[in-house]
mmCIF file of N, CA, C and O in Angstrom:
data_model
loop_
_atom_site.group_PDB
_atom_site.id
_atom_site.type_symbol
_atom_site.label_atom_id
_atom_site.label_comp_id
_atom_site.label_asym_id
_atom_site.label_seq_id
_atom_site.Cartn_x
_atom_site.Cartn_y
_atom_site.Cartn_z
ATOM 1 N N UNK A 29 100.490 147.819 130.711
ATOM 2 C CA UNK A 29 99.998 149.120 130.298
ATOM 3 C C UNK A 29 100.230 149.350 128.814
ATOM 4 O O UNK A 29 99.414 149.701 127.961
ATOM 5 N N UNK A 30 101.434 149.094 128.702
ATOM 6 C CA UNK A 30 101.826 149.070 126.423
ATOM 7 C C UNK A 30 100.701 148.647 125.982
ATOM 8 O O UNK A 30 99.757 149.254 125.476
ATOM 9 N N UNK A 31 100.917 147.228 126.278
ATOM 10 C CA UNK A 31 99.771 146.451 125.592
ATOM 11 C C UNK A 31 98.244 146.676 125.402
ATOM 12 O O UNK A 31 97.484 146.282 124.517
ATOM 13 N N UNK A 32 97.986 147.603 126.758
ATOM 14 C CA UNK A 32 96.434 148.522 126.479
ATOM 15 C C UNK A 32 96.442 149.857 125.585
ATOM 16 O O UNK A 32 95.584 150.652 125.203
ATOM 17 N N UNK A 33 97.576 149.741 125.464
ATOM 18 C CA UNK A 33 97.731 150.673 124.280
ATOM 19 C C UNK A 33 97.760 150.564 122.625
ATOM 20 O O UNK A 33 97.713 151.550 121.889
ATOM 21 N N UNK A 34 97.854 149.056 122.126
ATOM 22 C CA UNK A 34 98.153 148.734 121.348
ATOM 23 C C UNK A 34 96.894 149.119 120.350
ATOM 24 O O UNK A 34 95.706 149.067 120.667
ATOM 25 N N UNK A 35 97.468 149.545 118.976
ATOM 26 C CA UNK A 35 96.904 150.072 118.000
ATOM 27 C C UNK A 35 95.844 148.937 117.118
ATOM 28 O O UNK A 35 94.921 149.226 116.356
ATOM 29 N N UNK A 36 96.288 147.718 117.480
ATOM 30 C CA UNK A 36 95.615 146.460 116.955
ATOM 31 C C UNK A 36 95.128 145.524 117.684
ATOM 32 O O UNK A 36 95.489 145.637 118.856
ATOM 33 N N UNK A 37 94.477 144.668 117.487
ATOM 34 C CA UNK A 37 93.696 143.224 118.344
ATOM 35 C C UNK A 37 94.546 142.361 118.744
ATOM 36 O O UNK A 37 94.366 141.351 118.063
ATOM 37 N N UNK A 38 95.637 142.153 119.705
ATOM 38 C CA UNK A 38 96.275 141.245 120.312
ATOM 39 C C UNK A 38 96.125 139.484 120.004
ATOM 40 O O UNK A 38 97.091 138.783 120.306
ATOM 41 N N UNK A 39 95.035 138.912 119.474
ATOM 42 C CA UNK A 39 94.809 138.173 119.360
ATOM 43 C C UNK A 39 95.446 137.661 118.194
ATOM 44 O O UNK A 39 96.131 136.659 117.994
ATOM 45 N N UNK A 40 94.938 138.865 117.264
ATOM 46 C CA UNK A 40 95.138 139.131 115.277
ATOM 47 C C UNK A 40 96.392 138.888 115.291
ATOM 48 O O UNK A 40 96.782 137.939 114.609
ATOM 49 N N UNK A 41 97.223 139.557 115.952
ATOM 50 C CA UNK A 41 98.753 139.628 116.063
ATOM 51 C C UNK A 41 99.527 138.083 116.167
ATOM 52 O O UNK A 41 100.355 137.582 115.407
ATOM 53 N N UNK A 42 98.921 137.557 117.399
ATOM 54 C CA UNK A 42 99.267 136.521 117.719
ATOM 55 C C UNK A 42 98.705 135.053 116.966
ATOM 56 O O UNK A 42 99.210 133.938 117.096
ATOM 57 N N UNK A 43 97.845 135.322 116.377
ATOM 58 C CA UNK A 43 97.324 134.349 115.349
ATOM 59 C C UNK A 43 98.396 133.815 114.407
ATOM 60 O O UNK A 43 98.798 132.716 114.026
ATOM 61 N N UNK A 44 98.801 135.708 114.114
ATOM 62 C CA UNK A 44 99.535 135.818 112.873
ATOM 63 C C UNK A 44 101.092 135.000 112.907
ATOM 64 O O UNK A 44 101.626 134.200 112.138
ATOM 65 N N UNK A 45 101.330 135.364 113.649
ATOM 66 C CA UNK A 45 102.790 134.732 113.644
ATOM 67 C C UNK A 45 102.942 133.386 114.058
ATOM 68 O O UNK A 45 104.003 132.762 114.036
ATOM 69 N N UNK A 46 101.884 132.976 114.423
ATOM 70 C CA UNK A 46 102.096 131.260 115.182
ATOM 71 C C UNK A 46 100.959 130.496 114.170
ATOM 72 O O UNK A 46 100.554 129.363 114.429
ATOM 73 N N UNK A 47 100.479 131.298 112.937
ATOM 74 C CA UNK A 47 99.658 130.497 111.949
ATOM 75 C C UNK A 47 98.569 129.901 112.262
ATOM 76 O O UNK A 47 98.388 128.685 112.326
ATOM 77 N N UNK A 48 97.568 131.035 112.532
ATOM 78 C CA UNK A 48 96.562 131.315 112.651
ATOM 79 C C UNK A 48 95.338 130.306 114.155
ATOM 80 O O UNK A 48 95.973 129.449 114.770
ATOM 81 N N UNK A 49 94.292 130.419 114.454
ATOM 82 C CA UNK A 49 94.181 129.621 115.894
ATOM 83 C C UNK A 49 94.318 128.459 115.728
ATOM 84 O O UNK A 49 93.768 127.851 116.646
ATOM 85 N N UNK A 50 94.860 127.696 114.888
ATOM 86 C CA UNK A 50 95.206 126.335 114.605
ATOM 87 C C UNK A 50 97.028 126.163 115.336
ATOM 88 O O UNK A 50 97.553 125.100 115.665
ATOM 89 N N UNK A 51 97.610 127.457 115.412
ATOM 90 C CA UNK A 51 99.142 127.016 115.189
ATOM 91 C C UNK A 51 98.832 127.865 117.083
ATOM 92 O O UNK A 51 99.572 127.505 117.998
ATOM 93 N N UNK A 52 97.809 128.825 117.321
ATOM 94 C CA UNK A 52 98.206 129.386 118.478
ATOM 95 C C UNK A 52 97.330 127.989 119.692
ATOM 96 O O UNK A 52 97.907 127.693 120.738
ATOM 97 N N UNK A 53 96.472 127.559 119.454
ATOM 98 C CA UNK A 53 96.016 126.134 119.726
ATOM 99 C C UNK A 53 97.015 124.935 120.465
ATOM 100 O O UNK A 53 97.253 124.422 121.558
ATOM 101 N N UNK A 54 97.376 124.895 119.141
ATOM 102 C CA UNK A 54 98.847 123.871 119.353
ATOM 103 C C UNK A 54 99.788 124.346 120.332
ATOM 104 O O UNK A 54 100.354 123.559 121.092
ATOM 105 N N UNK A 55 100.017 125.772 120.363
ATOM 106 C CA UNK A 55 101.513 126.128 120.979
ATOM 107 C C UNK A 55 100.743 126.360 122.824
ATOM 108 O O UNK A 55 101.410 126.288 123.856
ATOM 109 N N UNK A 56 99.384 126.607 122.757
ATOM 110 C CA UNK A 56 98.855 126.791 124.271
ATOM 111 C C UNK A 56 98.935 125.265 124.840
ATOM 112 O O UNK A 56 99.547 125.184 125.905
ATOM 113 N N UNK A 57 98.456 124.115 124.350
ATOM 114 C CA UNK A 57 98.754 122.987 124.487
ATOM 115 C C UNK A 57 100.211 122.412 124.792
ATOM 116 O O UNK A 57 100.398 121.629 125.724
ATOM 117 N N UNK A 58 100.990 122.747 124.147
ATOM 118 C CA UNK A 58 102.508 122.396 124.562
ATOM 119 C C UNK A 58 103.123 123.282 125.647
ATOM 120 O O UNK A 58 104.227 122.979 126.099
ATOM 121 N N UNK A 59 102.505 124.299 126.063
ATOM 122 C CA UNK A 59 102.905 125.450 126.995
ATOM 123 C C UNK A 59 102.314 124.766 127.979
ATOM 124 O O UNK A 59 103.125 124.333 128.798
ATOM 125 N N UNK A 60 100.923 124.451 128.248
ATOM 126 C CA UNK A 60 100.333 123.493 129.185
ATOM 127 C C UNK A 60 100.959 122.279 129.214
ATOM 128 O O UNK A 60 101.134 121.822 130.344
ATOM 129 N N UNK A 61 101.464 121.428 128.005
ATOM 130 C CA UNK A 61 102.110 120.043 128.800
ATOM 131 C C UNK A 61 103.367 120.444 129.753
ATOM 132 O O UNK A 61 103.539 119.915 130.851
ATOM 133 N N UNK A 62 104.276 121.497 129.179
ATOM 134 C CA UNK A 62 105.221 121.446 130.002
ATOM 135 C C UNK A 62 105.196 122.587 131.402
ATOM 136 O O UNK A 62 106.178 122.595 132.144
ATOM 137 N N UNK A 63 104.209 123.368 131.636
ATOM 138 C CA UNK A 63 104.457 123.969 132.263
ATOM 139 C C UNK A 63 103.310 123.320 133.726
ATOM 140 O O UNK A 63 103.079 123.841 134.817
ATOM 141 N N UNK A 64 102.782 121.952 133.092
ATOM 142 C CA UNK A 64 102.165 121.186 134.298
ATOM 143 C C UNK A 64 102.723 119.919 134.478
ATOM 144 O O UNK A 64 102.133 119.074 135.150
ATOM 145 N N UNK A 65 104.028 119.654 133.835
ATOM 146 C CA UNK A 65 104.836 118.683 134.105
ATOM 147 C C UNK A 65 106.020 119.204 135.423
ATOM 148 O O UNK A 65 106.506 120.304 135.686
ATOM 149 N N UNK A 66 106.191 117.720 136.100
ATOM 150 C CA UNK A 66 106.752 118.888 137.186
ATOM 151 C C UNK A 66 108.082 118.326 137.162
ATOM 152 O O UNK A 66 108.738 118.498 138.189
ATOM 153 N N UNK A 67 108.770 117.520 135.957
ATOM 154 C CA UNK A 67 110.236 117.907 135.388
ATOM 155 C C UNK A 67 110.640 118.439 134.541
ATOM 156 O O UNK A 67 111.728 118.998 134.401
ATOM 157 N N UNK A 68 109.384 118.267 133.547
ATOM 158 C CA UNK A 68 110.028 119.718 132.343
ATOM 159 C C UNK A 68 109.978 121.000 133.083
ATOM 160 O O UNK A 68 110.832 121.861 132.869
ATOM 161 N N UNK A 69 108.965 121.187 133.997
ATOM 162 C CA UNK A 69 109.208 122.663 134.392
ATOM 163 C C UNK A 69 110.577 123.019 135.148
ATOM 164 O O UNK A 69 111.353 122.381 135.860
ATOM 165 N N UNK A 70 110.518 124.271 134.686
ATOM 166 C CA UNK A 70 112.296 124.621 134.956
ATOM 167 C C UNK A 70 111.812 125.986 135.982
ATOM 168 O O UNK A 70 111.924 127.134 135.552
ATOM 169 N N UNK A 71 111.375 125.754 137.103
ATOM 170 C CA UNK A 71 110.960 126.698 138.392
ATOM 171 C C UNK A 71 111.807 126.526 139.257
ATOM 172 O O UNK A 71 111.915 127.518 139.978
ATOM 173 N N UNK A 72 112.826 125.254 139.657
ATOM 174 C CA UNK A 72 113.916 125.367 140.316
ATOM 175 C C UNK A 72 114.983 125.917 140.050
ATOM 176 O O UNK A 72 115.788 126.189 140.941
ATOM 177 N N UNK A 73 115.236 126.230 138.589
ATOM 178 C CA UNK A 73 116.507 126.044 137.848
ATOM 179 C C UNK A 73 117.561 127.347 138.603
ATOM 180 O O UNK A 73 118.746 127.478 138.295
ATOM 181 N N UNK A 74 116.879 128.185 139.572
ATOM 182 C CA UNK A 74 117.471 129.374 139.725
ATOM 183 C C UNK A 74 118.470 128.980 141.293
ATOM 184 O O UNK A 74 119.562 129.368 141.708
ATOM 185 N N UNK A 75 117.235 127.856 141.908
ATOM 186 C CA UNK A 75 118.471 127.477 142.890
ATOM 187 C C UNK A 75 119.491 126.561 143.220
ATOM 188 O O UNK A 75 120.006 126.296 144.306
ATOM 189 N N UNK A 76 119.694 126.112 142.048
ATOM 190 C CA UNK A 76 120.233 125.085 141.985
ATOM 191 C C UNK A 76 121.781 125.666 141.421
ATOM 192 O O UNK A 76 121.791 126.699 140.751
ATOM 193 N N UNK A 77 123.212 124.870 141.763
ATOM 194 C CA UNK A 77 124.163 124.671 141.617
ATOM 195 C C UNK A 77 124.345 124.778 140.604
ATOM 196 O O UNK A 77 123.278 124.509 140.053
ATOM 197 N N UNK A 78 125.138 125.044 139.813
ATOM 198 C CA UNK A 78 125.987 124.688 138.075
ATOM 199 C C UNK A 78 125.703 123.304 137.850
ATOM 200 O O UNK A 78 124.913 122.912 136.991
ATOM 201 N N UNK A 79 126.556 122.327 138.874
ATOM 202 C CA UNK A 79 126.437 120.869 138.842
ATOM 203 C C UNK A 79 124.753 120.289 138.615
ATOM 204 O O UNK A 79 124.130 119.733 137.711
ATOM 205 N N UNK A 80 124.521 120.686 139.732
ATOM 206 C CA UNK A 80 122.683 120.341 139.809
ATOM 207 C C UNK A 80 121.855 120.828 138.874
ATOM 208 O O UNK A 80 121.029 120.093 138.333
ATOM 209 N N UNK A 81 122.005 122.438 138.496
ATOM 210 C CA UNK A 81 121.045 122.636 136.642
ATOM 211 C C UNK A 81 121.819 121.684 135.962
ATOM 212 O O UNK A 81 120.882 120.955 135.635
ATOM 213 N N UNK A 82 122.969 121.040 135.424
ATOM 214 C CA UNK A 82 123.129 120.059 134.493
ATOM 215 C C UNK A 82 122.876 118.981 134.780
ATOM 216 O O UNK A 82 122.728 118.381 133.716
ATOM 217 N N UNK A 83 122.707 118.242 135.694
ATOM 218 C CA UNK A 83 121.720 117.220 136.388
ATOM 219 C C UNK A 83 120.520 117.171 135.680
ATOM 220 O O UNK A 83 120.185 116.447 134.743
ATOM 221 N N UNK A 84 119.824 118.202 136.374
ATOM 222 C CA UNK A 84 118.444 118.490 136.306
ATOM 223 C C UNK A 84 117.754 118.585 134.850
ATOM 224 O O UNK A 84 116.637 118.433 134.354
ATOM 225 N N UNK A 85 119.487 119.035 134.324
ATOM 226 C CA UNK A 85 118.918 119.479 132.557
ATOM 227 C C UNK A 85 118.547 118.260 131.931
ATOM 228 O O UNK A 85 117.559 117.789 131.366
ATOM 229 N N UNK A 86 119.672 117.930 132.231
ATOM 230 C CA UNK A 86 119.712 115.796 131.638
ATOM 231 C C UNK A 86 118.495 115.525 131.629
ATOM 232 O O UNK A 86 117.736 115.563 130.660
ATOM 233 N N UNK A 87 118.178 115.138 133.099
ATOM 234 C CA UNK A 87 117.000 114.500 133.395
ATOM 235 C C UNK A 87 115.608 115.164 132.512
ATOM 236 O O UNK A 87 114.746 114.460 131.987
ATOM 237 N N UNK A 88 115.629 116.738 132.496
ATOM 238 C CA UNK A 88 114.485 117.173 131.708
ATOM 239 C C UNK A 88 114.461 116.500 130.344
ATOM 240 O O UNK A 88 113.468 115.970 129.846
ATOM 241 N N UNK A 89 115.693 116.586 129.789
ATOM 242 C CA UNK A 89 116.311 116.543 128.611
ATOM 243 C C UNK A 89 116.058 115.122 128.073
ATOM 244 O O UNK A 89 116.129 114.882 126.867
ATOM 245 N N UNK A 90 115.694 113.977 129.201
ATOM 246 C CA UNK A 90 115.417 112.818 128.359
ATOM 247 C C UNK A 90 114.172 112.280 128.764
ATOM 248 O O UNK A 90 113.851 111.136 128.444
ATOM 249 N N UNK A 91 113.112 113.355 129.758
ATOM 250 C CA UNK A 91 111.937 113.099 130.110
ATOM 251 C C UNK A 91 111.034 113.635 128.893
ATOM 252 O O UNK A 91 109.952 113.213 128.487
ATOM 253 N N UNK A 92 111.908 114.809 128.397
ATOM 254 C CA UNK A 92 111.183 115.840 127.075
ATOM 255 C C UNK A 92 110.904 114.132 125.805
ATOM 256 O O UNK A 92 109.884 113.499 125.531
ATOM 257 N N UNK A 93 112.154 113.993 125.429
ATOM 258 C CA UNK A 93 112.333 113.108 124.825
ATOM 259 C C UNK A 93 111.638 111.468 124.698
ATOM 260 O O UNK A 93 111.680 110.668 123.763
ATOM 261 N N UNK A 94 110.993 111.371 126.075
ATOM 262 C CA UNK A 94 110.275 110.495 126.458
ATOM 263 C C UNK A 94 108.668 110.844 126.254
ATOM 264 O O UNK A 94 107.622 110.282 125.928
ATOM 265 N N UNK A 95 109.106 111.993 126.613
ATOM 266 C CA UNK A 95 107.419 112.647 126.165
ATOM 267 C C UNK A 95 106.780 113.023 124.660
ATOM 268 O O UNK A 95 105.639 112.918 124.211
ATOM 269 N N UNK A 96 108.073 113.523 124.072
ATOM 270 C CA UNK A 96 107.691 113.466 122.351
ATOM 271 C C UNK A 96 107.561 111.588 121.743
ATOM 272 O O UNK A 96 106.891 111.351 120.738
ATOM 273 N N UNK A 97 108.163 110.624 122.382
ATOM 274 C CA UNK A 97 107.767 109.713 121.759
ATOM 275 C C UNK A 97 106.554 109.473 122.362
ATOM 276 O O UNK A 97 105.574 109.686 121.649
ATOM 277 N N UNK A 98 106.393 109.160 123.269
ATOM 278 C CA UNK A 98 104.751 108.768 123.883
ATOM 279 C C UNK A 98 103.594 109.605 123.195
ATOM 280 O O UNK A 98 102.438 109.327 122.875
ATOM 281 N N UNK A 99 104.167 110.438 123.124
ATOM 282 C CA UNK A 99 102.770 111.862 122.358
ATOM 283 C C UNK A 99 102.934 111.812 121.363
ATOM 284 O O UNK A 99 102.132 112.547 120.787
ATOM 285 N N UNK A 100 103.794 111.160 120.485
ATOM 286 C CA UNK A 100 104.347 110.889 119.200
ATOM 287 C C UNK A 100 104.235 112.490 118.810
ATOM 288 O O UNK A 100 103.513 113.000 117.953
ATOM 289 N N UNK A 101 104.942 112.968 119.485
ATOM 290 C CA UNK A 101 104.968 114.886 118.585
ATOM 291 C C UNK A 101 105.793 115.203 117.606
ATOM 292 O O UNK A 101 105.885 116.283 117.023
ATOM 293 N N UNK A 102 106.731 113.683 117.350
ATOM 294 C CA UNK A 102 107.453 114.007 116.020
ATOM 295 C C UNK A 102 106.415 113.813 114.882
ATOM 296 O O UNK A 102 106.768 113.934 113.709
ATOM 297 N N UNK A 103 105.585 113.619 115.104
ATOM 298 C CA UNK A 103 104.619 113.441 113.929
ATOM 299 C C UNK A 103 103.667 114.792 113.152
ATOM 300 O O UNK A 103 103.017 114.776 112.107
ATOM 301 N N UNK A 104 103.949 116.112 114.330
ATOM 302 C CA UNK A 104 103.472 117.752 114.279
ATOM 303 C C UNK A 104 104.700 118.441 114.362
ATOM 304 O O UNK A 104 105.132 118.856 115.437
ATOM 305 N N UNK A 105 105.531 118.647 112.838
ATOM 306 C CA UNK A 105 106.520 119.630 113.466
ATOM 307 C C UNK A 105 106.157 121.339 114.472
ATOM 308 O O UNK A 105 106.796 122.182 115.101
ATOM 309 N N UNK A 106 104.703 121.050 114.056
ATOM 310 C CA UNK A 106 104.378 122.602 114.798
ATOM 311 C C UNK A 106 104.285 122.570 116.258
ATOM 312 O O UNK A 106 104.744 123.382 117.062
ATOM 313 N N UNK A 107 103.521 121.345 116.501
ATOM 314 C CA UNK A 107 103.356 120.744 117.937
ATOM 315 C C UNK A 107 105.135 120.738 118.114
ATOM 316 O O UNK A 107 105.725 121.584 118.787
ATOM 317 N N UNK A 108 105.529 120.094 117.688
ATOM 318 C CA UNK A 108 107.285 119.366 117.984
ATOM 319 C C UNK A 108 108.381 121.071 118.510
ATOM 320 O O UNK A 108 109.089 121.332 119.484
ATOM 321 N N UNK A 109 107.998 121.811 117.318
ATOM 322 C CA UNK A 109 108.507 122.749 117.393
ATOM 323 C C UNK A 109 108.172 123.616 118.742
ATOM 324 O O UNK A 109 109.074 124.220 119.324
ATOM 325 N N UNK A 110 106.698 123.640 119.241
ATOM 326 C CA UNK A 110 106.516 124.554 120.166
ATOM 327 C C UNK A 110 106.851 124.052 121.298
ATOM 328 O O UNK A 110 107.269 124.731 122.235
ATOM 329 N N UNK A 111 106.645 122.363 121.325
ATOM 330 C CA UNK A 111 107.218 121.949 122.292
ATOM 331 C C UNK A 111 108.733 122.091 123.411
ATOM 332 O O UNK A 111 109.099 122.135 124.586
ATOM 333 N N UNK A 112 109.266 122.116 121.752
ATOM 334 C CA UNK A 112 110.871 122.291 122.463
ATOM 335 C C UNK A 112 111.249 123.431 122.625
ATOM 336 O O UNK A 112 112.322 123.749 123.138
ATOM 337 N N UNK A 113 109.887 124.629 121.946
ATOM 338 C CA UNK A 113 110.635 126.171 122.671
ATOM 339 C C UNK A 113 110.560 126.456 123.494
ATOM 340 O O UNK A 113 111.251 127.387 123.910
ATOM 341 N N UNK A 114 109.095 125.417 124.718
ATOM 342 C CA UNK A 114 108.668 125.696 126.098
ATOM 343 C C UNK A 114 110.129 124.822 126.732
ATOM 344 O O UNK A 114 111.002 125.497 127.276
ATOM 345 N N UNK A 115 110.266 123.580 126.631
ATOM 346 C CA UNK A 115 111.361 123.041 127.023
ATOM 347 C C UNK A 115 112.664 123.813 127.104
ATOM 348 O O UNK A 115 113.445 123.801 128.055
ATOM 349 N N UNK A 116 112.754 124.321 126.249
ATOM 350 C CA UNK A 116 114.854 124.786 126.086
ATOM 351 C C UNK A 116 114.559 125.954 126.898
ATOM 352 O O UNK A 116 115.498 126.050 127.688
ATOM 353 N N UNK A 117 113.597 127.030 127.131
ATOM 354 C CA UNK A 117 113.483 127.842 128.367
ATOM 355 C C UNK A 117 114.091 127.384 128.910
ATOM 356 O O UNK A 117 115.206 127.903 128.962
ATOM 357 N N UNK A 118 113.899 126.221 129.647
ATOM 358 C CA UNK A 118 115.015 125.536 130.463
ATOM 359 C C UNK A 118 116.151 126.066 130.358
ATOM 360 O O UNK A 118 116.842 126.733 131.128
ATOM 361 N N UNK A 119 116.239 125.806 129.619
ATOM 362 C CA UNK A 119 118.415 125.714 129.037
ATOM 363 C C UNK A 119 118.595 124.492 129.573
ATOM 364 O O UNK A 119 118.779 124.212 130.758
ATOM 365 N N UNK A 120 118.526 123.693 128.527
ATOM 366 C CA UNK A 120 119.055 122.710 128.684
ATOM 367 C C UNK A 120 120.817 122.371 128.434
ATOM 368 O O UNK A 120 121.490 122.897 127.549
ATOM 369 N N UNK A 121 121.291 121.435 129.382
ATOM 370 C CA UNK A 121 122.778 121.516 128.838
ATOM 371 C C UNK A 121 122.488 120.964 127.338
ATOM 372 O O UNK A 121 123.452 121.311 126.656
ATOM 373 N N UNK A 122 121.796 120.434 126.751
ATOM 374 C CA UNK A 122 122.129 120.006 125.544
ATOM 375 C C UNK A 122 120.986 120.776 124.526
ATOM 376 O O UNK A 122 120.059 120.207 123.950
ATOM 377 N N UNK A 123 121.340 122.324 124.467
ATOM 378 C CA UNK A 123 120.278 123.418 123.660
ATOM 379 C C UNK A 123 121.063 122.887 122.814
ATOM 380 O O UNK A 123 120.639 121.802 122.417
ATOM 381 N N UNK A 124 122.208 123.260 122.293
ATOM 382 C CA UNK A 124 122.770 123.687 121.222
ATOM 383 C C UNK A 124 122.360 122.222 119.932
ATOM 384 O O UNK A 124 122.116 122.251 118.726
ATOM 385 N N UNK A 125 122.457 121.025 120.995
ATOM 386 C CA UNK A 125 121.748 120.000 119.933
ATOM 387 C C UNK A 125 120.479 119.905 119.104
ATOM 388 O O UNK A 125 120.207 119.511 117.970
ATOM 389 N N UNK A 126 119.675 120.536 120.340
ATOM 390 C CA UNK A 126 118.295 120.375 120.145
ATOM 391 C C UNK A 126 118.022 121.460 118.903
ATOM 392 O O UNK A 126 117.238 121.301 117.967
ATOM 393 N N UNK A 127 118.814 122.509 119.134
ATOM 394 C CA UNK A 127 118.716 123.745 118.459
ATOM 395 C C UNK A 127 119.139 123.800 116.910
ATOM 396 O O UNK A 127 118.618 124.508 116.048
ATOM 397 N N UNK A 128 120.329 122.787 116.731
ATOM 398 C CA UNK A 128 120.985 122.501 115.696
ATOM 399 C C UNK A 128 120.697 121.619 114.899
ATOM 400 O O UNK A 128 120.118 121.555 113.815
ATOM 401 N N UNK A 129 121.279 120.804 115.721
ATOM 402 C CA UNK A 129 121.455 119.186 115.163
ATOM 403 C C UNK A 129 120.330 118.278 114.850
ATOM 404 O O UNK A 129 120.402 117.438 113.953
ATOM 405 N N UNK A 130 119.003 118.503 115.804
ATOM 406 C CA UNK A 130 118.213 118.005 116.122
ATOM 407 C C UNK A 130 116.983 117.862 114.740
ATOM 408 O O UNK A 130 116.429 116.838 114.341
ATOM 409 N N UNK A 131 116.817 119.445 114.182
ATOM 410 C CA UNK A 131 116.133 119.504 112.868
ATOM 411 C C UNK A 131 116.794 118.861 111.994
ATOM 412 O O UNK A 131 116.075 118.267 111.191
ATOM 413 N N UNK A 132 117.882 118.752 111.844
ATOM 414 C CA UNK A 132 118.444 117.851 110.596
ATOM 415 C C UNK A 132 118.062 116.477 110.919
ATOM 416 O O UNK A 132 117.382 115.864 110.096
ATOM 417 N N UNK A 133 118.460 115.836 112.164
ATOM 418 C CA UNK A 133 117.790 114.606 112.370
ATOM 419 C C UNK A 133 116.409 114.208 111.768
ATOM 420 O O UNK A 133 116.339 113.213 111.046
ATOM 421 N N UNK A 134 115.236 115.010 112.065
ATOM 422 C CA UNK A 134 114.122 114.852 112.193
ATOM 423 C C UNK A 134 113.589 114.922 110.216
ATOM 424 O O UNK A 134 112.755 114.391 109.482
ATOM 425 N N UNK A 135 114.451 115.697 110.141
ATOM 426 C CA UNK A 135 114.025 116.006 108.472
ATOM 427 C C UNK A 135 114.484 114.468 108.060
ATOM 428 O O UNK A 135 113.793 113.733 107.355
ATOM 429 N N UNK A 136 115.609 114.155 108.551
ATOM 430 C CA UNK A 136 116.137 112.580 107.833
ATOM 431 C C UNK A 136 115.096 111.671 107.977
ATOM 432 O O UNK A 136 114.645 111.012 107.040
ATOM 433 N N UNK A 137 114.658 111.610 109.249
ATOM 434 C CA UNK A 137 113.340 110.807 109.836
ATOM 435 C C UNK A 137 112.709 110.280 108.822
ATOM 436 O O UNK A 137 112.859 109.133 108.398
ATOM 437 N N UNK A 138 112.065 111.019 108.454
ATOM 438 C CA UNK A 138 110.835 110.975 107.507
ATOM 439 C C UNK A 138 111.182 110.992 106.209
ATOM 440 O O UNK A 138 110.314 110.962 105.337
#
């Protein structure tokens, strides 16, 4: 209901901040790889154990990783980037790397 309220074009908005239909493009694409992958998706994560989400995280956690090399998405930090914001939804046990550590890696990369 907000949102039918909104004073501006929803689209305009969303262009804007994800850099324009080139960057909102990219980020619908990485929302679709992972949300039709059926280990990155994190739809179990609610019934599962403490033990079993860190299981489960792992396993996402090095299928993600398997999937940026095959798709070579280190090669689009925008792609790369949207990728891992659909991923860490998850919560992965290892956010804080991905979150941190991970951009410094990638800048060395190259």
């Amino acid at each position: 209901q907000e949102r039918e309220k909104a004073s501006f074009p929803e689209d305009e908005l969303t262009g804007l901040l994800f850099g324009g239909p080139d960057g909102v493009a990219k980020r619908k694409k990485m929302e679709h790889l992972v949300v039709n992958d059926s280990i990155l998706r994190a739809d179990d994560v609610y019934f599962l154990t403490r033990e079993e989400q860190y299981e489960r995280g792992l396993q996402r956690a090095a299928h993600a990783l398997q999937t940026i090399r095959r798709l070579k998405l280190f090669e689009d930090p925008d792609e790369l980037s949207a990728f891992w914001s659909f991923c860490l939804a998850a919560e992965f046990p290892t956010g804080l790397h991905f979150a941190m550590f991970q951009p410094s890696f990638l800048v060395q990369h190259h």
